[in-house]
Coordinates of C-alpha atoms in Angstrom, one line a residue:
Chain F
X77 CA 91.0 55.3 131.9
X78 CA 88.0 55.2 129.7
X79 CA 87.6 58.1 127.3
X80 CA 84.1 59.1 128.4
X81 CA 85.1 58.9 132.1
X82 CA 88.1 61.2 131.6
X83 CA 86.0 63.7 129.6
X84 CA 83.3 63.7 132.4
X85 CA 86.1 64.1 134.9
X86 CA 87.6 67.1 133.0
X87 CA 84.1 68.7 132.6
X88 CA 83.5 68.4 136.4
X89 CA 86.8 70.0 137.2
X90 CA 86.3 72.8 134.6
X91 CA 82.9 73.5 136.1
X92 CA 84.2 73.7 139.6
X93 CA 87.1 75.9 138.4
X94 CA 84.6 78.3 137.0
X95 CA 83.1 78.7 140.4
X96 CA 86.4 79.1 142.3
X97 CA 86.8 82.5 144.1
X98 CA 90.2 81.9 145.7
X99 CA 93.6 80.7 144.7
X100 CA 93.7 77.7 147.2
X101 CA 90.5 76.3 145.7
X102 CA 92.0 76.5 142.2
X103 CA 95.3 74.9 143.4
X104 CA 93.4 72.1 145.1
X105 CA 91.2 71.4 142.1
X106 CA 94.3 71.4 139.8
X107 CA 96.7 69.2 141.8
X108 CA 94.1 66.5 142.5
X109 CA 92.5 66.8 139.0
X110 CA 95.7 66.6 137.1
X111 CA 96.7 63.4 138.9
X112 CA 93.3 61.8 138.4
X113 CA 93.0 62.8 134.8
X114 CA 96.3 61.3 133.8
X115 CA 96.5 58.5 136.3
X116 CA 99.9 59.9 137.4
X117 CA 101.7 59.2 140.7
X118 CA 102.1 62.9 141.4
X119 CA 101.1 66.3 140.2
X120 CA 102.4 69.8 141.0
X121 CA 100.9 73.3 140.6
X122 CA 103.6 75.9 139.7
X123 CA 103.3 79.6 139.4
X124 CA 105.7 82.0 137.7
X125 CA 107.2 84.6 140.0
X126 CA 109.3 87.0 137.9
X127 CA 112.2 84.8 136.8
X128 CA 111.4 81.9 139.1
X129 CA 109.2 78.9 139.2
X130 CA 107.3 78.6 142.5
X131 CA 106.1 75.1 143.4
X132 CA 102.9 76.1 145.1
X133 CA 101.4 72.7 146.0
X134 CA 101.4 69.1 145.0
X135 CA 99.5 65.8 145.3
X136 CA 101.9 62.8 145.0
X137 CA 102.9 59.4 146.4
X138 CA 106.1 61.0 147.8
X139 CA 107.4 64.5 148.5
X140 CA 108.3 66.7 145.5
X141 CA 109.2 70.4 145.7
X142 CA 106.2 72.0 147.5
X143 CA 107.1 75.6 148.6
X144 CA 110.4 75.7 146.7
X145 CA 111.5 78.1 144.0
X146 CA 113.8 77.4 141.1
X147 CA 115.2 79.7 138.4
X148 CA 113.1 79.5 135.1
X149 CA 116.2 78.3 133.2
X150 CA 116.9 75.5 135.7
X151 CA 113.7 73.4 135.7
X152 CA 111.3 71.7 133.3
X153 CA 108.4 73.9 134.4
X154 CA 110.5 76.9 133.5
X155 CA 111.3 75.4 130.1
X156 CA 107.6 75.0 129.3
X157 CA 106.9 78.6 130.3
X158 CA 109.9 80.0 128.3
X159 CA 109.0 77.9 125.3
X160 CA 105.2 78.2 125.5
X161 CA 104.7 74.4 125.0
X162 CA 104.4 71.2 126.9
X163 CA 107.3 68.8 127.7
X164 CA 106.8 65.1 127.6
X165 CA 109.8 63.3 129.2
X166 CA 109.8 59.5 129.2
X167 CA 113.1 59.2 131.1
X168 CA 114.2 62.2 133.2
X169 CA 117.8 60.9 133.4
X170 CA 118.0 61.1 129.6
X171 CA 116.9 64.6 129.0
X172 CA 119.1 67.7 129.2
X173 CA 116.1 69.9 130.3
X174 CA 115.9 68.0 133.6
X175 CA 117.9 69.2 136.6
X176 CA 118.6 65.6 137.8
X177 CA 120.0 66.7 141.2
X178 CA 116.6 68.1 142.1
X179 CA 114.9 64.9 140.9
X180 CA 117.2 62.3 142.4
X181 CA 115.6 62.4 145.9
X182 CA 112.1 62.0 144.5
X183 CA 110.2 59.0 143.1
X184 CA 110.0 60.5 139.6
X185 CA 111.1 58.6 136.5
X186 CA 108.9 60.2 133.8
X187 CA 106.9 63.4 133.5
X188 CA 104.5 65.6 131.5
X189 CA 104.6 69.4 132.0
X190 CA 102.1 71.8 130.4
X191 CA 102.1 75.6 130.6
X192 CA 99.2 77.5 132.1
X193 CA 98.2 80.1 129.4
X194 CA 100.3 79.1 126.5
X195 CA 100.5 82.5 124.9
X196 CA 102.0 84.2 127.9
X197 CA 102.5 81.6 130.6
X198 CA 101.8 82.4 134.2
X199 CA 102.5 78.9 135.6
X200 CA 102.6 75.2 134.8
X201 CA 101.1 71.9 135.8
X202 CA 103.4 69.0 136.2
X203 CA 102.4 65.2 136.3
X204 CA 104.9 62.5 137.4
X205 CA 105.3 58.8 137.2
X206 CA 107.4 56.5 139.4
X207 CA 108.1 54.2 136.4
X208 CA 109.3 54.8 132.9
X209 CA 106.1 56.0 131.2
X210 CA 105.3 57.6 127.9
X211 CA 102.0 59.6 128.2
X212 CA 99.7 59.4 125.2
X213 CA 98.9 62.5 123.1
X214 CA 95.4 62.2 124.4
X215 CA 96.6 62.5 128.0
X216 CA 98.8 65.5 127.1
X217 CA 95.7 67.1 125.5
X218 CA 93.6 66.5 128.5
X219 CA 96.2 68.0 130.7
X220 CA 96.6 71.0 128.4
X221 CA 92.8 71.5 128.5
X222 CA 93.0 71.5 132.3
X223 CA 95.8 74.1 132.1
X224 CA 93.8 76.3 129.8
X225 CA 90.8 76.1 132.1
X226 CA 93.1 76.9 135.0
X227 CA 94.3 79.9 133.2
X228 CA 90.7 81.2 132.8
X229 CA 90.0 80.5 136.4
X230 CA 93.1 82.4 137.5
X231 CA 92.1 85.4 135.3
X232 CA 88.6 85.3 136.7
X233 CA 90.1 85.3 140.1
X234 CA 92.1 88.4 139.3
X235 CA 89.0 90.1 137.8
X236 CA 86.9 89.0 140.7
X237 CA 89.3 90.3 143.3
X238 CA 89.8 93.5 141.4
X239 CA 86.0 93.8 141.2
X240 CA 85.6 93.1 144.9
X241 CA 88.3 95.6 145.7
X242 CA 86.8 98.2 143.5
X243 CA 83.3 97.5 144.9
X244 CA 84.8 97.9 148.4
X245 CA 86.5 101.1 147.4
X246 CA 83.3 102.4 145.9
X247 CA 81.4 101.5 149.0
X248 CA 83.9 103.3 151.3
X249 CA 84.0 106.3 149.0
X250 CA 80.2 106.4 149.1
X251 CA 80.2 106.1 152.9
X252 CA 82.7 108.9 153.1
X253 CA 80.7 111.0 150.7
X254 CA 77.6 110.4 152.8
X255 CA 79.5 111.4 156.0
X256 CA 80.7 114.6 154.3
X257 CA 77.2 115.4 153.1
X258 CA 75.8 114.8 156.5
X259 CA 78.6 117.0 158.0
X260 CA 77.8 119.7 155.5
X261 CA 74.0 119.5 156.1
X262 CA 74.7 119.8 159.8
X263 CA 77.0 122.7 159.1
X264 CA 74.4 124.5 157.1
X265 CA 71.9 124.1 159.9
X266 CA 74.4 125.4 162.5
X267 CA 75.3 128.2 160.2
X268 CA 71.6 129.2 159.8
X269 CA 71.3 129.2 163.6
X270 CA 74.5 131.2 164.1
X271 CA 73.4 133.7 161.5
X272 CA 70.0 134.1 163.1
X273 CA 71.5 134.8 166.5
X274 CA 72.9 138.3 165.8
X275 CA 69.8 138.9 163.7
X276 CA 67.5 138.7 166.8
X277 CA 68.9 141.8 168.7
X278 CA 69.3 143.6 165.4
X279 CA 65.7 143.1 164.4
X280 CA 64.5 144.1 167.9
X281 CA 66.6 147.2 167.9
X282 CA 65.6 148.4 164.5
X283 CA 61.9 147.8 165.2
X284 CA 62.2 149.5 168.5
X285 CA 63.7 152.6 167.0
X286 CA 61.1 152.5 164.3
X287 CA 58.3 152.3 166.8
X288 CA 59.8 155.1 168.8
X289 CA 59.9 157.3 165.7
X290 CA 56.3 156.5 164.7
X291 CA 54.5 156.8 168.0
X292 CA 57.0 158.2 170.5
X293 CA 57.8 156.6 173.8
X294 CA 55.0 154.7 175.5
X295 CA 53.2 156.2 178.5
X296 CA 55.4 155.9 181.6
X297 CA 58.6 155.5 179.5
X298 CA 61.8 157.1 180.8
X299 CA 62.6 160.7 180.3
X300 CA 64.0 162.1 177.0
X301 CA 67.7 161.8 178.2
X302 CA 67.1 158.2 179.1
X303 CA 65.5 157.6 175.7
X304 CA 68.6 159.1 174.0
X305 CA 70.9 157.0 176.1
X306 CA 68.8 153.9 175.4
X307 CA 69.1 154.6 171.7
X308 CA 72.8 155.1 171.9
X309 CA 73.1 151.7 173.7
X310 CA 71.0 150.1 171.1
X311 CA 73.1 151.4 168.3
X312 CA 76.3 150.2 170.1
X313 CA 74.8 146.7 170.4
X314 CA 73.7 146.8 166.7
X315 CA 77.3 147.7 165.7
X316 CA 78.6 144.8 167.8
X317 CA 76.1 142.4 166.2
X318 CA 77.0 143.5 162.7
X319 CA 80.7 143.0 163.5
X320 CA 79.9 139.5 164.8
X321 CA 78.0 138.8 161.7
X322 CA 80.8 139.9 159.5
X323 CA 83.3 137.8 161.5
X324 CA 81.1 134.7 161.0
X325 CA 80.9 135.3 157.3
X326 CA 84.7 135.8 157.2
X327 CA 85.2 132.5 158.9
X328 CA 82.9 130.8 156.4
X329 CA 84.8 132.4 153.5
X330 CA 88.2 131.3 155.1
X331 CA 86.9 127.7 155.5
X332 CA 86.0 127.8 151.8
X333 CA 89.4 129.3 150.8
X334 CA 91.2 126.6 152.8
X335 CA 89.0 123.9 151.1
X336 CA 89.9 125.3 147.6
X337 CA 93.6 125.8 148.5
X338 CA 93.4 129.6 148.2
X339 CA 94.1 130.4 151.8
X340 CA 96.8 133.0 151.3
X341 CA 99.4 134.7 153.6
X342 CA 100.9 138.2 153.3
X343 CA 104.2 137.8 155.1
X344 CA 105.8 141.0 156.5
X345 CA 109.1 141.5 158.3
X346 CA 109.3 142.7 161.8
X347 CA 105.7 141.9 162.8
X348 CA 105.2 142.6 166.5
X349 CA 103.3 139.6 168.0
X350 CA 103.4 141.2 171.5
X351 CA 101.5 144.2 170.2
X352 CA 99.0 142.0 168.3
X353 CA 98.2 140.0 171.4
X354 CA 97.8 143.1 173.6
X355 CA 95.5 144.6 171.0
X356 CA 93.2 141.6 171.0
X357 CA 93.2 141.4 174.8
X358 CA 92.3 145.1 174.9
X359 CA 89.3 144.5 172.6
X360 CA 88.0 141.8 174.9
X361 CA 88.6 144.0 178.0
X362 CA 86.8 146.9 176.3
X363 CA 83.8 144.5 175.7
X364 CA 83.7 143.8 179.4
X365 CA 85.8 140.6 179.8
X366 CA 88.0 141.6 182.6
X367 CA 89.3 138.2 183.6
X368 CA 92.1 138.1 181.1
X369 CA 95.5 137.8 182.7
X370 CA 98.4 138.5 180.3
X371 CA 102.1 137.8 180.6
X372 CA 103.5 138.9 177.3
X373 CA 107.2 139.2 176.6
X374 CA 108.2 142.5 175.0
X375 CA 109.1 142.6 171.3
X376 CA 108.2 139.2 170.0
X377 CA 109.0 140.0 166.4
X378 CA 109.1 137.8 163.3
X379 CA 108.2 137.4 159.7
X380 CA 104.5 136.7 159.8
X381 CA 101.2 137.7 158.4
X382 CA 99.9 140.2 161.0
X383 CA 96.2 140.0 160.1
X384 CA 96.3 136.2 160.1
X385 CA 98.1 136.1 163.5
X386 CA 95.5 138.5 164.9
X387 CA 92.8 136.3 163.6
X388 CA 94.4 133.2 165.2
X389 CA 94.8 135.0 168.6
X390 CA 91.2 136.3 168.4
X391 CA 89.9 132.8 167.7
X392 CA 91.9 131.3 170.7
X393 CA 90.8 134.0 173.1
X394 CA 87.2 133.9 172.0
X395 CA 87.3 130.1 172.4
X396 CA 88.6 130.5 176.0
X397 CA 86.0 133.1 176.8
X398 CA 83.3 130.9 175.4
X399 CA 84.2 127.7 177.2
X400 CA 86.0 129.2 180.2
X401 CA 82.9 129.4 182.4
X402 CA 83.7 133.0 183.3
X403 CA 86.8 132.0 185.2
X404 CA 90.1 133.8 184.6
X405 CA 91.9 133.2 181.3
X406 CA 95.7 133.3 181.3
X407 CA 97.5 134.4 178.1
X408 CA 101.3 134.1 177.9
X409 CA 103.7 134.7 175.1
X410 CA 107.5 134.2 175.3
X411 CA 110.5 133.2 173.2
X412 CA 110.9 129.5 173.0
X413 CA 113.8 127.2 172.0
X414 CA 115.1 127.1 168.4
X415 CA 114.2 130.6 167.4
X416 CA 110.5 130.0 168.0
X417 CA 107.9 131.9 170.1
X418 CA 105.4 130.1 172.3
X419 CA 101.9 131.4 173.0
X420 CA 99.6 129.8 175.5
X421 CA 95.9 130.6 176.0
X422 CA 94.6 128.8 179.1
X423 CA 91.1 128.7 180.4
X424 CA 89.7 127.1 183.5
X425 CA 86.5 125.7 182.0
X426 CA 85.4 122.1 181.8
X427 CA 88.3 121.0 179.7
X428 CA 88.5 118.7 176.6
X429 CA 88.5 114.9 176.9
X430 CA 91.6 113.2 175.6
X431 CA 89.7 111.6 172.7
X432 CA 88.5 114.9 171.5
X433 CA 91.8 116.8 171.6
X434 CA 92.8 116.1 168.0
X435 CA 89.3 116.1 166.6
X436 CA 88.4 119.7 167.7
X437 CA 90.9 121.1 165.2
X438 CA 89.0 119.5 162.3
X439 CA 86.5 121.4 160.2
X440 CA 82.9 121.6 161.7
X441 CA 84.0 119.7 164.7
X442 CA 83.3 120.7 168.3
X443 CA 83.7 118.9 171.6
X444 CA 80.9 120.7 173.4
X445 CA 77.3 119.9 172.8
X446 CA 75.5 122.0 170.2
X447 CA 72.6 122.2 172.7
X448 CA 74.7 124.2 175.1
X449 CA 77.1 126.1 172.9
X450 CA 76.6 127.7 169.6
X451 CA 79.3 128.2 167.0
X452 CA 80.0 126.6 163.7
X453 CA 83.2 124.8 164.7
X454 CA 85.5 126.7 162.3
X455 CA 87.6 128.8 164.7
X456 CA 90.1 126.1 165.7
X457 CA 90.2 124.7 162.2
X458 CA 91.1 128.1 160.8
X459 CA 93.6 128.8 163.6
X460 CA 95.4 125.6 162.9
X461 CA 95.6 126.4 159.2
X462 CA 97.1 129.8 160.1
X463 CA 99.6 128.4 162.5
X464 CA 100.7 125.6 160.2
X465 CA 100.7 128.0 157.3
X466 CA 103.3 130.0 159.2
X467 CA 105.3 126.8 159.8
X468 CA 104.2 126.4 163.4
X469 CA 102.3 123.9 165.5
X470 CA 99.3 124.0 167.8
X471 CA 97.9 121.5 170.3
X472 CA 95.8 121.5 173.4
X473 CA 96.7 120.2 176.8
X474 CA 93.7 119.5 179.0
X475 CA 92.1 117.3 181.6
X476 CA 88.4 116.9 182.2
X477 CA 87.2 119.8 184.5
X478 CA 90.7 121.2 184.6
X479 CA 90.4 123.8 181.8
X480 CA 92.3 123.7 178.5
X481 CA 95.6 125.2 177.4
X482 CA 96.1 125.9 173.7
X483 CA 99.8 125.9 173.0
X484 CA 101.0 127.5 169.8
X485 CA 104.6 127.5 168.6
X486 CA 105.7 129.7 165.8
X487 CA 109.1 130.0 164.1
X488 CA 110.3 133.6 163.9
X489 CA 110.8 133.0 160.2
X490 CA 108.4 130.6 158.5
X491 CA 110.1 128.0 156.2
X492 CA 110.3 129.0 152.6
X493 CA 107.7 126.4 151.6
X494 CA 104.9 128.0 153.5
X495 CA 101.9 127.1 151.5
X496 CA 100.1 129.8 149.8
X497 CA 102.6 132.4 151.0
X498 CA 102.4 135.6 148.9
Chain P
X26 CA 44.6 128.6 174.4
X27 CA 42.7 127.6 177.6
X28 CA 45.8 126.6 179.5
X29 CA 47.4 130.0 178.8
X30 CA 44.3 131.9 180.0
X31 CA 44.2 129.8 183.2
X32 CA 47.8 130.5 183.9
X33 CA 47.3 134.2 183.2
X34 CA 44.5 134.3 185.7
X35 CA 46.7 132.5 188.2
X36 CA 48.9 135.5 188.2
X37 CA 47.7 138.9 189.2
X38 CA 47.3 141.6 186.6
X39 CA 49.5 143.8 188.6
X40 CA 52.5 141.5 188.2
X41 CA 55.2 143.5 186.5
X42 CA 58.3 141.5 186.5
X43 CA 59.4 138.7 184.2
X44 CA 62.4 136.4 184.0
X45 CA 64.5 136.4 180.9
X46 CA 66.9 133.4 180.5
X47 CA 69.2 133.9 177.6
X48 CA 72.9 133.3 177.2
X49 CA 73.4 136.0 174.5
X50 CA 74.2 139.2 176.3
X51 CA 73.1 141.4 173.4
X52 CA 69.8 139.7 173.1
X53 CA 69.3 140.0 176.9
X54 CA 70.2 143.7 176.8
X55 CA 67.9 144.5 173.8
X56 CA 65.0 142.7 175.3
X57 CA 65.5 144.3 178.7
X58 CA 65.7 147.8 177.2
X59 CA 62.5 147.3 175.2
X60 CA 60.6 145.8 178.1
X61 CA 61.8 148.4 180.6
X62 CA 60.7 151.0 178.1
X63 CA 57.2 149.5 178.3
X64 CA 57.3 149.6 182.0
X65 CA 58.2 146.0 182.9
X66 CA 60.9 144.9 185.2
X67 CA 63.2 142.3 183.8
X68 CA 65.2 139.8 185.8
X69 CA 68.1 138.4 183.7
X70 CA 69.8 135.0 183.8
X71 CA 72.5 133.8 181.5
X72 CA 71.6 130.1 181.8
X73 CA 69.1 127.8 183.4
X74 CA 71.0 127.5 186.7
X75 CA 71.0 131.3 187.1
X76 CA 67.3 131.2 186.3
X77 CA 66.6 128.7 189.1
X78 CA 68.6 130.8 191.5
X79 CA 66.5 133.9 190.7
X80 CA 63.3 131.9 191.1
X81 CA 64.3 131.0 194.6
X82 CA 64.2 134.7 195.5
X83 CA 61.4 135.7 193.2
X84 CA 59.3 132.6 192.7
X85 CA 56.3 134.2 190.9
X86 CA 57.3 136.3 187.9
X87 CA 54.4 136.8 185.4
X88 CA 56.4 135.1 182.7
X89 CA 59.6 133.3 181.9
X90 CA 61.2 133.9 178.5
X91 CA 63.4 130.8 178.0
X92 CA 66.2 130.3 175.4
X93 CA 66.9 126.6 174.7
X94 CA 70.6 126.4 173.7
X95 CA 72.6 127.6 176.6
X96 CA 75.8 126.6 178.5
X97 CA 75.8 125.2 182.0
X98 CA 72.1 124.4 182.1
X99 CA 70.1 124.4 178.9
X100 CA 66.4 125.2 178.3
X101 CA 65.3 121.6 178.4
X102 CA 67.0 121.0 181.7
X103 CA 65.6 124.2 183.1
X104 CA 62.1 123.2 182.0
X105 CA 62.5 119.9 183.7
X106 CA 63.6 121.5 187.0
X107 CA 60.8 124.0 186.8
X108 CA 58.2 121.3 186.5
X109 CA 59.4 119.9 189.8
X110 CA 59.4 123.3 191.5
X111 CA 56.1 123.6 193.4
X112 CA 56.6 127.4 194.0
X113 CA 57.1 128.3 190.4
X114 CA 55.8 125.5 188.2
X115 CA 52.6 127.5 187.3
X116 CA 54.6 130.4 185.8
X117 CA 54.0 130.4 182.0
X118 CA 57.0 129.8 179.9
X119 CA 57.6 131.3 176.4
X120 CA 60.3 129.4 174.6
X121 CA 62.7 131.4 172.5
X122 CA 64.6 129.5 169.8
X123 CA 65.9 129.5 166.3
X124 CA 64.9 125.8 166.0
X125 CA 61.2 126.0 166.6
X126 CA 60.8 122.3 165.7
X127 CA 62.9 121.4 168.8
X128 CA 60.6 123.3 171.1
X129 CA 57.7 120.9 170.9
X130 CA 59.3 118.6 173.5
X131 CA 58.7 121.2 176.2
X132 CA 55.2 122.1 177.5
X133 CA 54.9 125.8 177.2
X134 CA 52.6 128.8 176.8
X135 CA 54.1 129.9 173.5
X136 CA 57.1 129.9 171.2
X137 CA 59.0 132.9 169.9
X138 CA 61.0 131.9 166.9
X139 CA 64.4 133.7 166.5
X140 CA 64.7 136.2 165.0
X141 CA 61.5 137.4 166.5
X142 CA 60.0 140.8 166.1
X143 CA 59.1 143.3 168.8
X144 CA 55.3 143.0 168.2
X145 CA 55.4 139.3 169.0
X146 CA 57.6 139.8 172.0
X147 CA 55.3 142.5 173.4
X148 CA 52.1 140.7 172.6
X149 CA 53.3 137.6 174.5
X150 CA 54.5 139.7 177.4
X151 CA 51.5 141.9 177.7
X152 CA 49.1 138.9 177.4
X153 CA 50.8 137.1 180.3
X154 CA 51.7 140.1 182.5
X155 CA 48.8 142.4 181.9
X156 CA 46.1 140.1 180.6
X157 CA 46.0 142.1 177.4
X158 CA 44.7 140.4 174.3
X159 CA 44.2 137.2 176.1
X160 CA 41.3 136.2 173.8
X161 CA 43.2 136.8 170.6

């Protein structure tokens, strides 16, 4: 081959290698290029895999070792990698480095093998002749130049795929961040709405009382006793609104504590869950929700955090009241298998679709439309944190329009590793 | 607001009852107490569907105070149903919402933005039910 031709050929391959963005392209360029550059009867592309030589691909007049692996010590490619230099073998049957058994089935009589990345080899390029042949130093040099370019191409490939991966990771992190930000903005807007809701009656009541104080009852207003009873009623509503307000703020603070990992439990022995559930039910009954049907076993006792349990029960019952479409709500609590207790809060509202049943326990999530139902979407999230914090589980069983049953299972003694347990 | 005045004239000045559609019980009770104190009669509904039921029996209140976000039937759906109800479609509607920007999708005689104050509430009610301050 003429000198200028082989240099042009090499330059062409090097240029194409510089553009290669995947391993197969590099392998193809090298196996064909090596053969063409040297005028050999065959060429192989070998990669180092731990202590083995992997014959990735070949271009030859007859089959060589494509797809096979040999120990580094048992082949010529291994020798070049271990010794960081090329091997020029004029007669393979007259060189101790050659495992002749592997060569006997092939056409090979002579070979030149060069390492890819001489300093710290990652592979090798082999060229083979079917006749006894001594490659010129120039041919070996060309081949080594090809191997060096291959090394750069392989490194570029690694950098490129690292870069692509890191770009993809950055993109997905950015998307996730955008999703979280959107969720947070939505949350702030819902919060503002929820905080305004109790403010409306509060504002009205205070202004009404103020008006009454300033100018007395309007003409035709009820008698004094009625005025007094009206005022008492207003103050009762105000109290209720203030308590709703403070519950909402507690929920927001709890969500923030969970987020920061500061959601703590104060475990006490002999906590009476039966009494806690009855207390919460009584609160709802006192507020006028009479459709609560309870079946609570006596003396469900365990080592729990009583305030957190009360909070969880209140969340579950308020959820049932909210979505239960004023139909009866059934609450049951009884001992369960394996030293657990099981609490079920069942409503007969419009139910929760299968695809929403896991999601509703996530922060800021809600299955119902914001248009129809207020609420910040923290109640079930906090409830699940409480139940899991006490070593228990909670899930919902529901069919569309068949109501929803929230099933909570709690071990009587939470496992030692209860997170955040004080 | 010409439309408002026309609607006010449509109803007699002696009309005394109004319909309050609001899912928050405490808001309903507060508003009812205040308005009853002022001598009005308040018909209460906890959602749009209940509101439509009341309109079947009392088709011509002087005013409807309509919350937007409610279960069962929300304010948007109620407004749609009302526009097709030949007996009650002329009753003026005051929208009551925390999201005032969402209210502009519904034709109405006015908007009360939560939390609203008693003067705004009374001025809307008196204007529509007694014709007071209609030119303000």
